[in-house]
Structures are given as C-alpha cells and as structure tokens.
Tab-separated table of C-alpha atoms in Angstrom:
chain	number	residue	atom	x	y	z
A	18	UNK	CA	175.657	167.934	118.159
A	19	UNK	CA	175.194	164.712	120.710
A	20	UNK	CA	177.622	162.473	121.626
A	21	UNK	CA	176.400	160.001	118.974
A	22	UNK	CA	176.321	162.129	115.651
A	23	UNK	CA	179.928	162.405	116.464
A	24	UNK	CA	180.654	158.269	115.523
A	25	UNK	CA	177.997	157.770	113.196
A	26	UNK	CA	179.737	156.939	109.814
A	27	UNK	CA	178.078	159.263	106.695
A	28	UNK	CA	178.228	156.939	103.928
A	29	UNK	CA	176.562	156.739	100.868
A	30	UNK	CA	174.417	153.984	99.988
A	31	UNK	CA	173.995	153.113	96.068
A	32	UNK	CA	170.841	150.936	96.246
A	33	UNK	CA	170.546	151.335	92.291
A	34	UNK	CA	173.909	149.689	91.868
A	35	UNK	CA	173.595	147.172	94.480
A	36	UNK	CA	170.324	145.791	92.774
A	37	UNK	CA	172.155	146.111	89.244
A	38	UNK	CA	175.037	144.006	91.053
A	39	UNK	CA	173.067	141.426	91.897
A	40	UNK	CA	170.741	141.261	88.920
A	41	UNK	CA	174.268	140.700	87.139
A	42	UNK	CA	175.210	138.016	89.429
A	43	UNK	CA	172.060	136.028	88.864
A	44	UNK	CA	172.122	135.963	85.124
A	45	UNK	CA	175.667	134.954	85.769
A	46	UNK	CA	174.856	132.320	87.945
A	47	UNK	CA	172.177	130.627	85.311
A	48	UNK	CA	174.291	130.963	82.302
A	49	UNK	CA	177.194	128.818	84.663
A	50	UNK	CA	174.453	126.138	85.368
A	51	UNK	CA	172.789	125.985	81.916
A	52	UNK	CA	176.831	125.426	80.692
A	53	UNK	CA	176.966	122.666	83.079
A	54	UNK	CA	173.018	120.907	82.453
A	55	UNK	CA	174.759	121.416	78.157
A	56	UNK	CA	177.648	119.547	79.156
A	57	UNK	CA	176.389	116.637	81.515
A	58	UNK	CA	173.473	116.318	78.127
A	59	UNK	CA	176.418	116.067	75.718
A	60	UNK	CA	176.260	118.821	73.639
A	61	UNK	CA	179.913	119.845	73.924
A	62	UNK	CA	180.694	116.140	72.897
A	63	UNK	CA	182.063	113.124	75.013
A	64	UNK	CA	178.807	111.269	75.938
A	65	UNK	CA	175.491	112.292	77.295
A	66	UNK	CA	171.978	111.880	75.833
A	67	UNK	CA	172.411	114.227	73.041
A	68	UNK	CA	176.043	113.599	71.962
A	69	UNK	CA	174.641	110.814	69.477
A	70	UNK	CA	172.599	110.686	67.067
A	71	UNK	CA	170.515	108.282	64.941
A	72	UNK	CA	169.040	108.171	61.262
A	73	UNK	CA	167.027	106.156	59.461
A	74	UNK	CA	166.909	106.143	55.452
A	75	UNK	CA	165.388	102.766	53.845
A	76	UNK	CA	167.059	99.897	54.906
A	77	UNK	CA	170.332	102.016	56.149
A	78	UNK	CA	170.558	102.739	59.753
A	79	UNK	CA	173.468	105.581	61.235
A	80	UNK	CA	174.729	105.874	64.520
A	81	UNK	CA	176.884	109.251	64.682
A	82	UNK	CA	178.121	112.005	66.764
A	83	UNK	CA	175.753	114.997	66.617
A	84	UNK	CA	178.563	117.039	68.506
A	85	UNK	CA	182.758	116.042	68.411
A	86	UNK	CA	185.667	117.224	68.813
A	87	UNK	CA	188.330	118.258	66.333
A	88	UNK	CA	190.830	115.707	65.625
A	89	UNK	CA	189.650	113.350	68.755
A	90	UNK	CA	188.343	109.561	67.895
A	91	UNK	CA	184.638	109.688	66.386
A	92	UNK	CA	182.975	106.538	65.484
A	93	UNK	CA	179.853	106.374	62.783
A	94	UNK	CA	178.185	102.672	62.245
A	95	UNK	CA	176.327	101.855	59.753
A	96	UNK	CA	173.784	98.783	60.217
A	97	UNK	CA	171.380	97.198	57.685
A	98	UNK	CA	169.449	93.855	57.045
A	99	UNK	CA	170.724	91.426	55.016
A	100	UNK	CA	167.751	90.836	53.182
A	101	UNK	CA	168.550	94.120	52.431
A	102	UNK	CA	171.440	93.355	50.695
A	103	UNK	CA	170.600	91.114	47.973
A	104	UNK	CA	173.893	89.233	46.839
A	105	UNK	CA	177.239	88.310	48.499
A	106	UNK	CA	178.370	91.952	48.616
A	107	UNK	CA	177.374	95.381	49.514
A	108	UNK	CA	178.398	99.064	48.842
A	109	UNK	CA	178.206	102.161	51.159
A	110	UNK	CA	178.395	105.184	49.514
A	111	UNK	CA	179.720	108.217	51.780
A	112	UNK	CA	179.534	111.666	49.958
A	113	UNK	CA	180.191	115.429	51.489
A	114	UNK	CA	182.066	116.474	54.082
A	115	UNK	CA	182.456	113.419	55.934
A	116	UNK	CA	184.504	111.918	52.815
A	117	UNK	CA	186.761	115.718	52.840
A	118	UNK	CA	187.217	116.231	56.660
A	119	UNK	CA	186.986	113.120	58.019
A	120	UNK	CA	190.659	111.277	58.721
A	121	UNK	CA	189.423	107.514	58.416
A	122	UNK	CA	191.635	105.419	60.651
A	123	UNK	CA	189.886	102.384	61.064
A	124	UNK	CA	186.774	100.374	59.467
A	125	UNK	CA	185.555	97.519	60.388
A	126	UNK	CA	184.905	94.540	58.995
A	127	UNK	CA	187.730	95.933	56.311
A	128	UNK	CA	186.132	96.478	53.019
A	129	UNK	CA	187.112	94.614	49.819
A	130	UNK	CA	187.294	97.639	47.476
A	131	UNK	CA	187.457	101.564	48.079
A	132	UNK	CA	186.798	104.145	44.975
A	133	UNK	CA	187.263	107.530	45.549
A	134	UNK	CA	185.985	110.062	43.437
A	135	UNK	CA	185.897	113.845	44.214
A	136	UNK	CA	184.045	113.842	47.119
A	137	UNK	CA	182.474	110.694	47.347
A	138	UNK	CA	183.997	107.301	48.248
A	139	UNK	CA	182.430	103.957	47.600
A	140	UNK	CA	183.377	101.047	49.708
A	141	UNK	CA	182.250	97.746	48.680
A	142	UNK	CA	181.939	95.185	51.814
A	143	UNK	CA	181.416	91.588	51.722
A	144	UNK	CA	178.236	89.914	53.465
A	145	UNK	CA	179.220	88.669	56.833
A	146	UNK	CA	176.753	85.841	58.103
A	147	UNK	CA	173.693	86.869	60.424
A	148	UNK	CA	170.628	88.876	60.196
A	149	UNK	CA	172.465	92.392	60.383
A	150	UNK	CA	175.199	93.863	58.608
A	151	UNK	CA	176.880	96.180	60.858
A	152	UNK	CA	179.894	98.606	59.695
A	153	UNK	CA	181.860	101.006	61.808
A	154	UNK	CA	183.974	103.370	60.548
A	155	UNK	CA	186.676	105.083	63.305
A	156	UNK	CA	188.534	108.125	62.629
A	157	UNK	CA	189.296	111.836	63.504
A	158	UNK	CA	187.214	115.426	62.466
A	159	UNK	CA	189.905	117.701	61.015
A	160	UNK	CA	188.103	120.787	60.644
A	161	UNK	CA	185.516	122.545	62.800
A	162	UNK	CA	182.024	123.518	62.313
A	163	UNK	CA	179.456	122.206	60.926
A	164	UNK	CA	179.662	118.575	58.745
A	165	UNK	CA	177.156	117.322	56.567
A	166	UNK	CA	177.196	114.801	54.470
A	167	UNK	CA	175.323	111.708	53.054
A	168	UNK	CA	175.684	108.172	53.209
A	169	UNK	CA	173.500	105.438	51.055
A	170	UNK	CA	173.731	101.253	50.377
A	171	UNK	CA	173.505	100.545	46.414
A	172	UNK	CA	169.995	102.059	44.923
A	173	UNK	CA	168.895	103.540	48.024
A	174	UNK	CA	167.983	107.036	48.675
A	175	UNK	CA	170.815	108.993	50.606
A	176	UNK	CA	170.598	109.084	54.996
A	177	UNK	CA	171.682	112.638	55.547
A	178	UNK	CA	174.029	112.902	58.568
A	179	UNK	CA	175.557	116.344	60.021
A	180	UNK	CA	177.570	116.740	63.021
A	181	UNK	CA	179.118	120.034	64.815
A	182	UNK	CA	182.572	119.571	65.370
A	183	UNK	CA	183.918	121.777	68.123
A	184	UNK	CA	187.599	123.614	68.562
C-alpha cells in the first residue's frame, strides 16, 4: 500500500440519487415560478390581466371578478345604453349565487325599489342623464368556490357571470 492509498477517502458516490435530487429540484423550481407568473396575471385575485372579467348579453354589459377573495371588497358594474332602456326607469335582475353569497354593501346610483324573491332580487333604478347607464354594485363573497349566477335588464336574455372565490 503507497503512501497515498493511505489518505484517499473511500466514499460512496450515489449518482442515481444525485440526478433524482436534482430532477426534484427543477420541477420544484418551475412550479415556484409558474405560482409567481399565476399571481403577477391575477388569478389568485387582486389585479392583473386575468383577475377581471367581461360579458356581453344584449344591451347589458358586466365587469366582474373572475377570481376574489372571501369576504374582501369585490365590485361588479353593470353598464347599458339608454336607448336601451326605453322609459324613465330600469330593472336589473340578479339571480343565483351572487344574490345568496354575495354581502351587498354598497350600490351605486342607489336604486328606487329592491324585491327579493328566493334567489333572485330585482332592483329597479331610475334613468340618470347621458348616453350610458352605468351601475356598480360593492360588496363582500361569503363563501368559497365557485359562483355563478345571472344577471339581465327587463326582457332581455340573462348575461351569465361566475367567479372563483378563494379561502
């Protein structure tokens, strides 16, 4: 035996393991950074790109959040002509689960009559001067998962909006 063999450390070398190791480590790494790119787009609510989203039905145009937060401020508008309107008043008709888990704290312009009935609430608005009509409604998710619901001005067919409401 030389002077050498004498140091030389006899250790065991698991390549298998090391390349598991960092295969795990990788994946890890992308999952972090595809968390992050979700967040910054707005998917776990707050604002981003896809936090909001828009629908169309006839002459009723929504503004809502596609992703929220339970019991924090969410704000859905509502926005038609008022050609649209025909008369001195309007109704918007909100059915589902925005009318059952939705804690309405604020609308504006206040409406001049609310009906509730099971799960559907009519609010009946007065026509404000100008082109649009434009109706926000302010208040707080108080359940989580998944709310649909439907929302529709007199005669109309209904504009379909669902949001994800997170923990």
């Amino acid at each position: 035996m030389t002077r050498s063999d004498k140091r030389s450390l006899q250790l065991d070398e698991h390549l298998e393991f090391q390349r598991l190791l960092h295969v795990l480590r990788t994946i890890g790494m992308l999952v972090l950074l595809a968390g992050i790119v979700a967040a910054l787009a707005g998917v776990f609510g707050g604002g981003g790109p896809m936090s909001q989203a828009h629908a169309t039905g006839g002459a009723l145009d929504a503004s809502y959040p596609r992703f929220a937060r339970f019991q924090s401020p969410a704000l859905i508008a509502f926005e038609l002509p008022t050609a649209a309107v025909g008369g001195d008043s309007f109704e918007l008709v909100l059915e589902g689960d925005h009318v059952r888990e939705f804690d309405v704290e604020h609308i504006v312009p206040e409406p001049r009559e609310v009906a509730a009935a099971g799960h559907r609430v009519r609010y009946t608005f007065d026509v404000a001067p100008g082109e649009r009509q434009l109706v926000r409604i302010k208040g707080r998710p108080q359940t989580i998962g998944r709310v649909s619901g439907t929302a529709a001005i007199g005669g109309q067919p209904p504009l379909r909006i669902d949001s994800f409401v997170y923990p």
